[in-house]
XYZ file of C-alpha atoms in Angstrom:
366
model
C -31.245 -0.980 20.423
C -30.868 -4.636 19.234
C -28.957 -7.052 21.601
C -27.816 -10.526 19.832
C -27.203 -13.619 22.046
C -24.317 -15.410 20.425
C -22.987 -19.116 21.324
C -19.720 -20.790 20.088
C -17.797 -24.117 20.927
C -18.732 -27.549 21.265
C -17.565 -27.977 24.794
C -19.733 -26.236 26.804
C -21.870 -22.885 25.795
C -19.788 -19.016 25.972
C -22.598 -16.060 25.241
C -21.771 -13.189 23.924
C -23.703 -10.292 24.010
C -23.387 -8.022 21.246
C -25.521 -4.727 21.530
C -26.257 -2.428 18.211
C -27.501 1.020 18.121
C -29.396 1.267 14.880
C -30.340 4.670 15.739
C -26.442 5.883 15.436
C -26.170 6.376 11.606
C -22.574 7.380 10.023
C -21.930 7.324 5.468
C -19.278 4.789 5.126
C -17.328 4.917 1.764
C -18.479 1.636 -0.280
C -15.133 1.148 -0.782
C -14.480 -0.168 2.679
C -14.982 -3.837 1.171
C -11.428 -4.508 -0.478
C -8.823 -6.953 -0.748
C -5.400 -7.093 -1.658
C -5.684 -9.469 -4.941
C -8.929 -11.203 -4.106
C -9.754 -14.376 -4.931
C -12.623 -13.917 -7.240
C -13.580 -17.297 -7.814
C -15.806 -17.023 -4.304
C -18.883 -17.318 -4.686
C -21.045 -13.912 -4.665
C -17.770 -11.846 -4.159
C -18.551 -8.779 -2.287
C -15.576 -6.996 -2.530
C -15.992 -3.137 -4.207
C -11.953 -2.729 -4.343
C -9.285 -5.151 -5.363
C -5.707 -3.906 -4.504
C -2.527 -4.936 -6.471
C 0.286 -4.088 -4.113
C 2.940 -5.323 -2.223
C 6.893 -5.802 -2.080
C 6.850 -7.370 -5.827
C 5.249 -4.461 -7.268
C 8.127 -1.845 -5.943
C 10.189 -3.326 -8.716
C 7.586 -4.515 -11.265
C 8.963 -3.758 -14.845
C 5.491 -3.380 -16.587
C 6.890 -4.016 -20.447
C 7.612 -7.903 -19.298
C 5.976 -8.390 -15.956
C 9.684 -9.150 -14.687
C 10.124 -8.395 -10.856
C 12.265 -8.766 -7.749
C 11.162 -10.254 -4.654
C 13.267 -8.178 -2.026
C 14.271 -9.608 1.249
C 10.943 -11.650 0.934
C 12.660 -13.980 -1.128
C 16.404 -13.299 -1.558
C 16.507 -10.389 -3.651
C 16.223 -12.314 -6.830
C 14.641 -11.387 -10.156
C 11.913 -13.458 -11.896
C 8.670 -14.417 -13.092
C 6.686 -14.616 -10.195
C 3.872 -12.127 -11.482
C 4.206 -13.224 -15.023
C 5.896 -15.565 -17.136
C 4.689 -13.609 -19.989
C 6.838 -10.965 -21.833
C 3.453 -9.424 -23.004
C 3.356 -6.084 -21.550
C 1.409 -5.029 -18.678
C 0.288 -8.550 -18.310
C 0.390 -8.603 -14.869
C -1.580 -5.764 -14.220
C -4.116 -6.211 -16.988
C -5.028 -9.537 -15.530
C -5.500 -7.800 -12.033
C -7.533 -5.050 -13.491
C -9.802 -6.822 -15.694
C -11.636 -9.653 -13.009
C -12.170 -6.297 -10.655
C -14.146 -4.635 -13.302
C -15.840 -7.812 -14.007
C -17.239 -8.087 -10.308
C -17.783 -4.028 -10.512
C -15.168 -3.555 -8.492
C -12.251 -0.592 -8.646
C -8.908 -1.502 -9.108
C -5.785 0.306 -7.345
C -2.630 -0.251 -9.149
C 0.962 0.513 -8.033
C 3.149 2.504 -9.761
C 6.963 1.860 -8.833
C 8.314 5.018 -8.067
C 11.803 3.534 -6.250
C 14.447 4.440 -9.591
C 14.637 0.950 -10.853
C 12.817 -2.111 -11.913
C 13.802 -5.418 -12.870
C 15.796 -6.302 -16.538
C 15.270 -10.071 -16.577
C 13.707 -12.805 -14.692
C 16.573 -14.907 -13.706
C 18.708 -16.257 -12.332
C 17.020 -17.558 -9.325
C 19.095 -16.089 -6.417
C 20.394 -12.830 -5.095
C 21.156 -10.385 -8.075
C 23.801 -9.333 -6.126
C 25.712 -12.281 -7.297
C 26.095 -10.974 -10.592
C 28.941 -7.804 -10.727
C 28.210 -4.236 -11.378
C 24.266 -5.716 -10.734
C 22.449 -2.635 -10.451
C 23.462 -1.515 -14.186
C 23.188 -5.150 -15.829
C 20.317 -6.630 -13.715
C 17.812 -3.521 -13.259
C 16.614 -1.285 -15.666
C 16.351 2.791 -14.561
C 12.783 3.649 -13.518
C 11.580 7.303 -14.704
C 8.113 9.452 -13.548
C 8.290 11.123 -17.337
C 8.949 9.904 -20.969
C 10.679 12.561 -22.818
C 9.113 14.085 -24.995
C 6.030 12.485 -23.905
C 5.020 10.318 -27.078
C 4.209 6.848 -25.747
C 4.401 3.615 -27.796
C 1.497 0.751 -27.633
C 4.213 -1.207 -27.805
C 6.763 -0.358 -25.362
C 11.000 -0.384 -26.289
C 12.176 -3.142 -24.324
C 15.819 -2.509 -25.606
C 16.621 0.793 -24.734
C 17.177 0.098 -20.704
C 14.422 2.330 -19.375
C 10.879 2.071 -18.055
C 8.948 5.051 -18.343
C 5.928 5.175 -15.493
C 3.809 7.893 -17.463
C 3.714 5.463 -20.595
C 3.107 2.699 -17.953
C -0.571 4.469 -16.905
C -1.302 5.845 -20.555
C -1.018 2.617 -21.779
C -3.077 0.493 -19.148
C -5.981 3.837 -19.270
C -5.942 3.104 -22.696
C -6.347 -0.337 -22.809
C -8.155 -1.521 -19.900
C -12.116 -2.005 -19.742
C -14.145 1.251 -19.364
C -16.815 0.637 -16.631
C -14.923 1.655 -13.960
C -11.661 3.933 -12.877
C -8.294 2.810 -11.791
C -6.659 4.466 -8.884
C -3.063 4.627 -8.661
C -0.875 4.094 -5.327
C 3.038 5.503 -5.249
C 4.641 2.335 -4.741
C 4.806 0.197 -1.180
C 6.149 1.034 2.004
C 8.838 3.466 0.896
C 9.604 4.163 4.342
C 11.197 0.383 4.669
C 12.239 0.545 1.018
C 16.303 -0.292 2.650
C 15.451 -2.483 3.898
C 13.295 -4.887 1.522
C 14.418 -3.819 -1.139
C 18.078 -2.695 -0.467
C 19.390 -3.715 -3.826
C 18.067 -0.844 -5.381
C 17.507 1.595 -2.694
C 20.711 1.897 -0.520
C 20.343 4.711 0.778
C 17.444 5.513 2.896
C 14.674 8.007 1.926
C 14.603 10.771 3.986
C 11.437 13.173 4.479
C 12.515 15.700 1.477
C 12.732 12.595 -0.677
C 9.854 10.939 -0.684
C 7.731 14.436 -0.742
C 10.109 14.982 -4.033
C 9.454 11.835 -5.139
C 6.026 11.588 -4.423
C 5.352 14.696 -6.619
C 6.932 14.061 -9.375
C 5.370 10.675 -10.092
C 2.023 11.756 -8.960
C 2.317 14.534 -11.085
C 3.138 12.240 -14.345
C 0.449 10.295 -13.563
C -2.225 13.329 -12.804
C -0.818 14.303 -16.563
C -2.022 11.513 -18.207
C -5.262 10.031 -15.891
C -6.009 13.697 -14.486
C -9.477 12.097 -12.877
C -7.803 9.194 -10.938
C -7.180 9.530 -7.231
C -3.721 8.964 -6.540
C -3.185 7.088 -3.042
C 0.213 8.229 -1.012
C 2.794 7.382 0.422
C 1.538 3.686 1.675
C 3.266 4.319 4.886
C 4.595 0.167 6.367
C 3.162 1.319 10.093
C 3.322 3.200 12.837
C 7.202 4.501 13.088
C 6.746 5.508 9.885
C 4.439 7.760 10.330
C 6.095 9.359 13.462
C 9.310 9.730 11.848
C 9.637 7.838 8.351
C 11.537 5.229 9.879
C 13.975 7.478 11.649
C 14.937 9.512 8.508
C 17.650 11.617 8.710
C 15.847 14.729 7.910
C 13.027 14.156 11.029
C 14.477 16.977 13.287
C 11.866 16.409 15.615
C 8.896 17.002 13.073
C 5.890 14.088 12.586
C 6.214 12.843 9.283
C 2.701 12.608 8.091
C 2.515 16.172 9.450
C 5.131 17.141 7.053
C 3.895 15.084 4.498
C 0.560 16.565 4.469
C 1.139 20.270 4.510
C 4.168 19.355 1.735
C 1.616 17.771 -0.602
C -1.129 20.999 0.208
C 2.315 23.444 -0.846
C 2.388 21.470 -4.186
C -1.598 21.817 -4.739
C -1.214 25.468 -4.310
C 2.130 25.518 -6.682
C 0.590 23.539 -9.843
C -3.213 24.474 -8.810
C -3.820 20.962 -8.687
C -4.306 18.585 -6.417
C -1.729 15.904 -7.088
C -2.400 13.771 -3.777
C -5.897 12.873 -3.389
C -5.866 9.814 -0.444
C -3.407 9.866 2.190
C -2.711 5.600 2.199
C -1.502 3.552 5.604
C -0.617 0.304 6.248
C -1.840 -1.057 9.378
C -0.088 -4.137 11.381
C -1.040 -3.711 15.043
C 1.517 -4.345 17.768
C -1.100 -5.040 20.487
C -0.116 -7.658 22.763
C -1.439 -10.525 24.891
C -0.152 -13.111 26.779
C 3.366 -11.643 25.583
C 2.583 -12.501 21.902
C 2.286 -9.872 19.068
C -1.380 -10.826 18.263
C -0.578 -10.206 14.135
C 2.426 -13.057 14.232
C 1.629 -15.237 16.542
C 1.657 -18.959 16.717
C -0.460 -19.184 19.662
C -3.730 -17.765 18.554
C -6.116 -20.265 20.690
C -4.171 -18.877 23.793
C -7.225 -17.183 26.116
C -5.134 -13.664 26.263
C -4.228 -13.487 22.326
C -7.965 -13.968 21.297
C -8.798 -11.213 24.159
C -5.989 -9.039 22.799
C -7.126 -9.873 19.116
C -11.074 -9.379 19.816
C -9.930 -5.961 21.414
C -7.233 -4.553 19.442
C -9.427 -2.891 16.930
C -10.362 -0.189 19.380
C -6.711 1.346 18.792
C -8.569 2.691 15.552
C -11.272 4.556 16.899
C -11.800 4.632 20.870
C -10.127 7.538 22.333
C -10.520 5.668 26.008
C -9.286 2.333 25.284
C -5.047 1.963 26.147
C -3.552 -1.034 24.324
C -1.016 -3.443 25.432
C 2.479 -2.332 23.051
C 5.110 -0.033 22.781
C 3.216 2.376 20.491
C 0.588 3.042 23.758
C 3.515 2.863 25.649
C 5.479 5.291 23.286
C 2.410 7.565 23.790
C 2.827 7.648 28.071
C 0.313 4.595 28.291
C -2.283 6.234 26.549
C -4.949 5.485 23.697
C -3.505 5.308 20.134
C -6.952 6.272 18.623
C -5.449 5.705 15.000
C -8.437 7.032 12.792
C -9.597 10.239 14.992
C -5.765 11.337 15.337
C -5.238 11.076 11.640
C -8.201 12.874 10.475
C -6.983 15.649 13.137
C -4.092 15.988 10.958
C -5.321 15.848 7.787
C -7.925 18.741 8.593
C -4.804 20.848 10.204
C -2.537 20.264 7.373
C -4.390 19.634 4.157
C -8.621 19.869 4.457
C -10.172 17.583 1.816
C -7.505 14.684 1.370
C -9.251 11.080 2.148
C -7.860 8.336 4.291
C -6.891 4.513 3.484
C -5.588 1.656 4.911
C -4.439 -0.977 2.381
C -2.673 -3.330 4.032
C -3.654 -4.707 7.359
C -3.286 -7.790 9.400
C -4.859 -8.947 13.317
C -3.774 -12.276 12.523
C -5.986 -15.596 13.749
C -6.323 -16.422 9.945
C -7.349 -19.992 11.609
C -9.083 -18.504 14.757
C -12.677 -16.999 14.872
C -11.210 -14.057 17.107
C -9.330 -13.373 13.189
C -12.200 -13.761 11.030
């Protein structure tokens, strides 16, 4: 047992005790140490995974790095990941820094049905009549016929996701695999991006979905682990946002044993890491500890320092409406997802991409 005597502030001295067992041992993937597009210019780096995901990328058109921003931005088209027409500029200038720093790269593959045709105007492309057919381009899992072009056609109004991932395997630098994640937060998808998705997915529809680009991919990268369905948090999980199609069932339940169904229909596994997004609601003082403005307030950094425990401690009850959801009682994120992997498909691995405490400014967030 080591015990470390901590102090911190100016005014005064706090101690904190901090005890470690050294003698309790547990693996830990080395690809706990990633970022979502990390800045590599740090000195001595020691990220092992860089992550290029995100609203933008639901859109991305990879043959001219043109995107659309969603309700982050007014729904507009433009050149926010690239000015460059050169094809998969974007992505080739997120995958290449990773390698050089030996770390894995996770792309995203849009998966929604469309991408962006231009980069402009700057506003909402809703502006423009009949948008959807003159400002987006149709977004397809497979390229008939399946011959792909090292030069994609930028003129025939269709972005084909296969060619997309045979294009960047064959191009990108060989020390190290990319991993592919099905888009963003599909389970939001109406809302951010609800130019392009207007109707909401439902539980069916993203398994459907999920499949058949997964598959595509699987067809041409057959080693890379494909990361699914990047869930925005946790009423997506329960219930994929309220989808029509819920009747009652857990979504990630469904998901699961839907994505085991398709192993044992192909004989392949087409999901290989079951992929969460993480944005606590845990409370103090009244304040959402993630969005806060008040992150020197006494209760926040005591929310903040404790909120973590929601992952892992099957004892420790949380101030929000998830513990409250769950009749006051511990939300024990990590152990309660593993349970349902192992009941509804044994051997899939689990990732959170995206996740946020908040105190970027405050020690209690560092």
């Amino acid at each position: 047992m080591l015990t470390l005597l901590l102090t911190v502030g100016s005014a005064g001295v706090q101690v904190a005790k901090v005890s470690l067992d050294l003698s309790a041992t547990h693996p830990i993937s080395p690809y706990i140490y990633g970022a979502n597009y990390p800045d590599w210019n740090l000195e001595k780096t020691p990220f092992t995974l860089s992550r290029q995901g995100g609203n933008r990328m639901t859109a991305y058109n990879w043959e001219t790095n043109a995107s659309n921003a969603g309700n982050d931005y007014r729904h507009q088209n433009d050149g926010f990941l690239g000015t460059s027409n050169e094809p998969g500029w974007t992505v080739m200038n997120h995958v290449r820094p990773a390698m050089a720093h030996n770390a894995v790269a996770i792309v995203t593959v849009p998966t929604a049905g469309y991408v962006s045709a231009d980069k402009g105007p700057d506003n909402d492309v809703n502006r423009t009549p009949n948008y959807l057919n003159t400002r987006f381009f149709r977004s397809y899992a497979n390229k008939p016929g399946g011959r792909y072009d090292s030069t994609p056609k930028t003129n025939d109004r269709a972005v084909y996701q296969d060619e997309f991932v045979w294009w960047l395997e064959r191009n990108r630098p060989k020390n190290a695999p990319v991993w592919y994640s099905l888009d963003n937060e599909p389970d939001i998808w109406a809302s951010t991006h609800a130019r392009i998705v207007q109707k909401a997915p439902g539980y069916a529809d993203i398994v459907a979905n999920n499949i058949e680009f997964g598959s595509a991919i699987k067809r041409v990268s057959p080693r890379a682990l494909i990361f699914g369905p990047a869930s925005y948090g946790w009423a997506g999980y329960r219930t994929f946002q309220g989808a029509k199609d819920a009747n009652g069932r857990d979504f990630l339940d469904f998901y699961l044993a839907e994505m085991a169904k398709a192993e044992r229909k192909s004989g392949k596994r087409i999901l290989d890491v079951l992929d969460l997004h993480w944005y606590p609601e845990a409370r103090g003082g009244g304040e959402r500890i993630c969005e806060t403005k008040k992150d020197s307030d006494p209760a926040v950094r005591a929310a903040r320092v404790q909120a973590s425990r929601s992952l892992w401690d099957t004892t420790y009850v949380e101030d929000s409406w998830i513990a409250n959801s769950l009749g006051k009682k511990p939300i024990y994120l990590i152990p309660r997802t593993m349970a349902q992997i192992k009941k509804n498909y044994p051997g899939t691995k689990l990732s959170f991409t995206e996740y946020n405490y908040g105190g970027a400014n405050d020690p209690t967030g560092l």
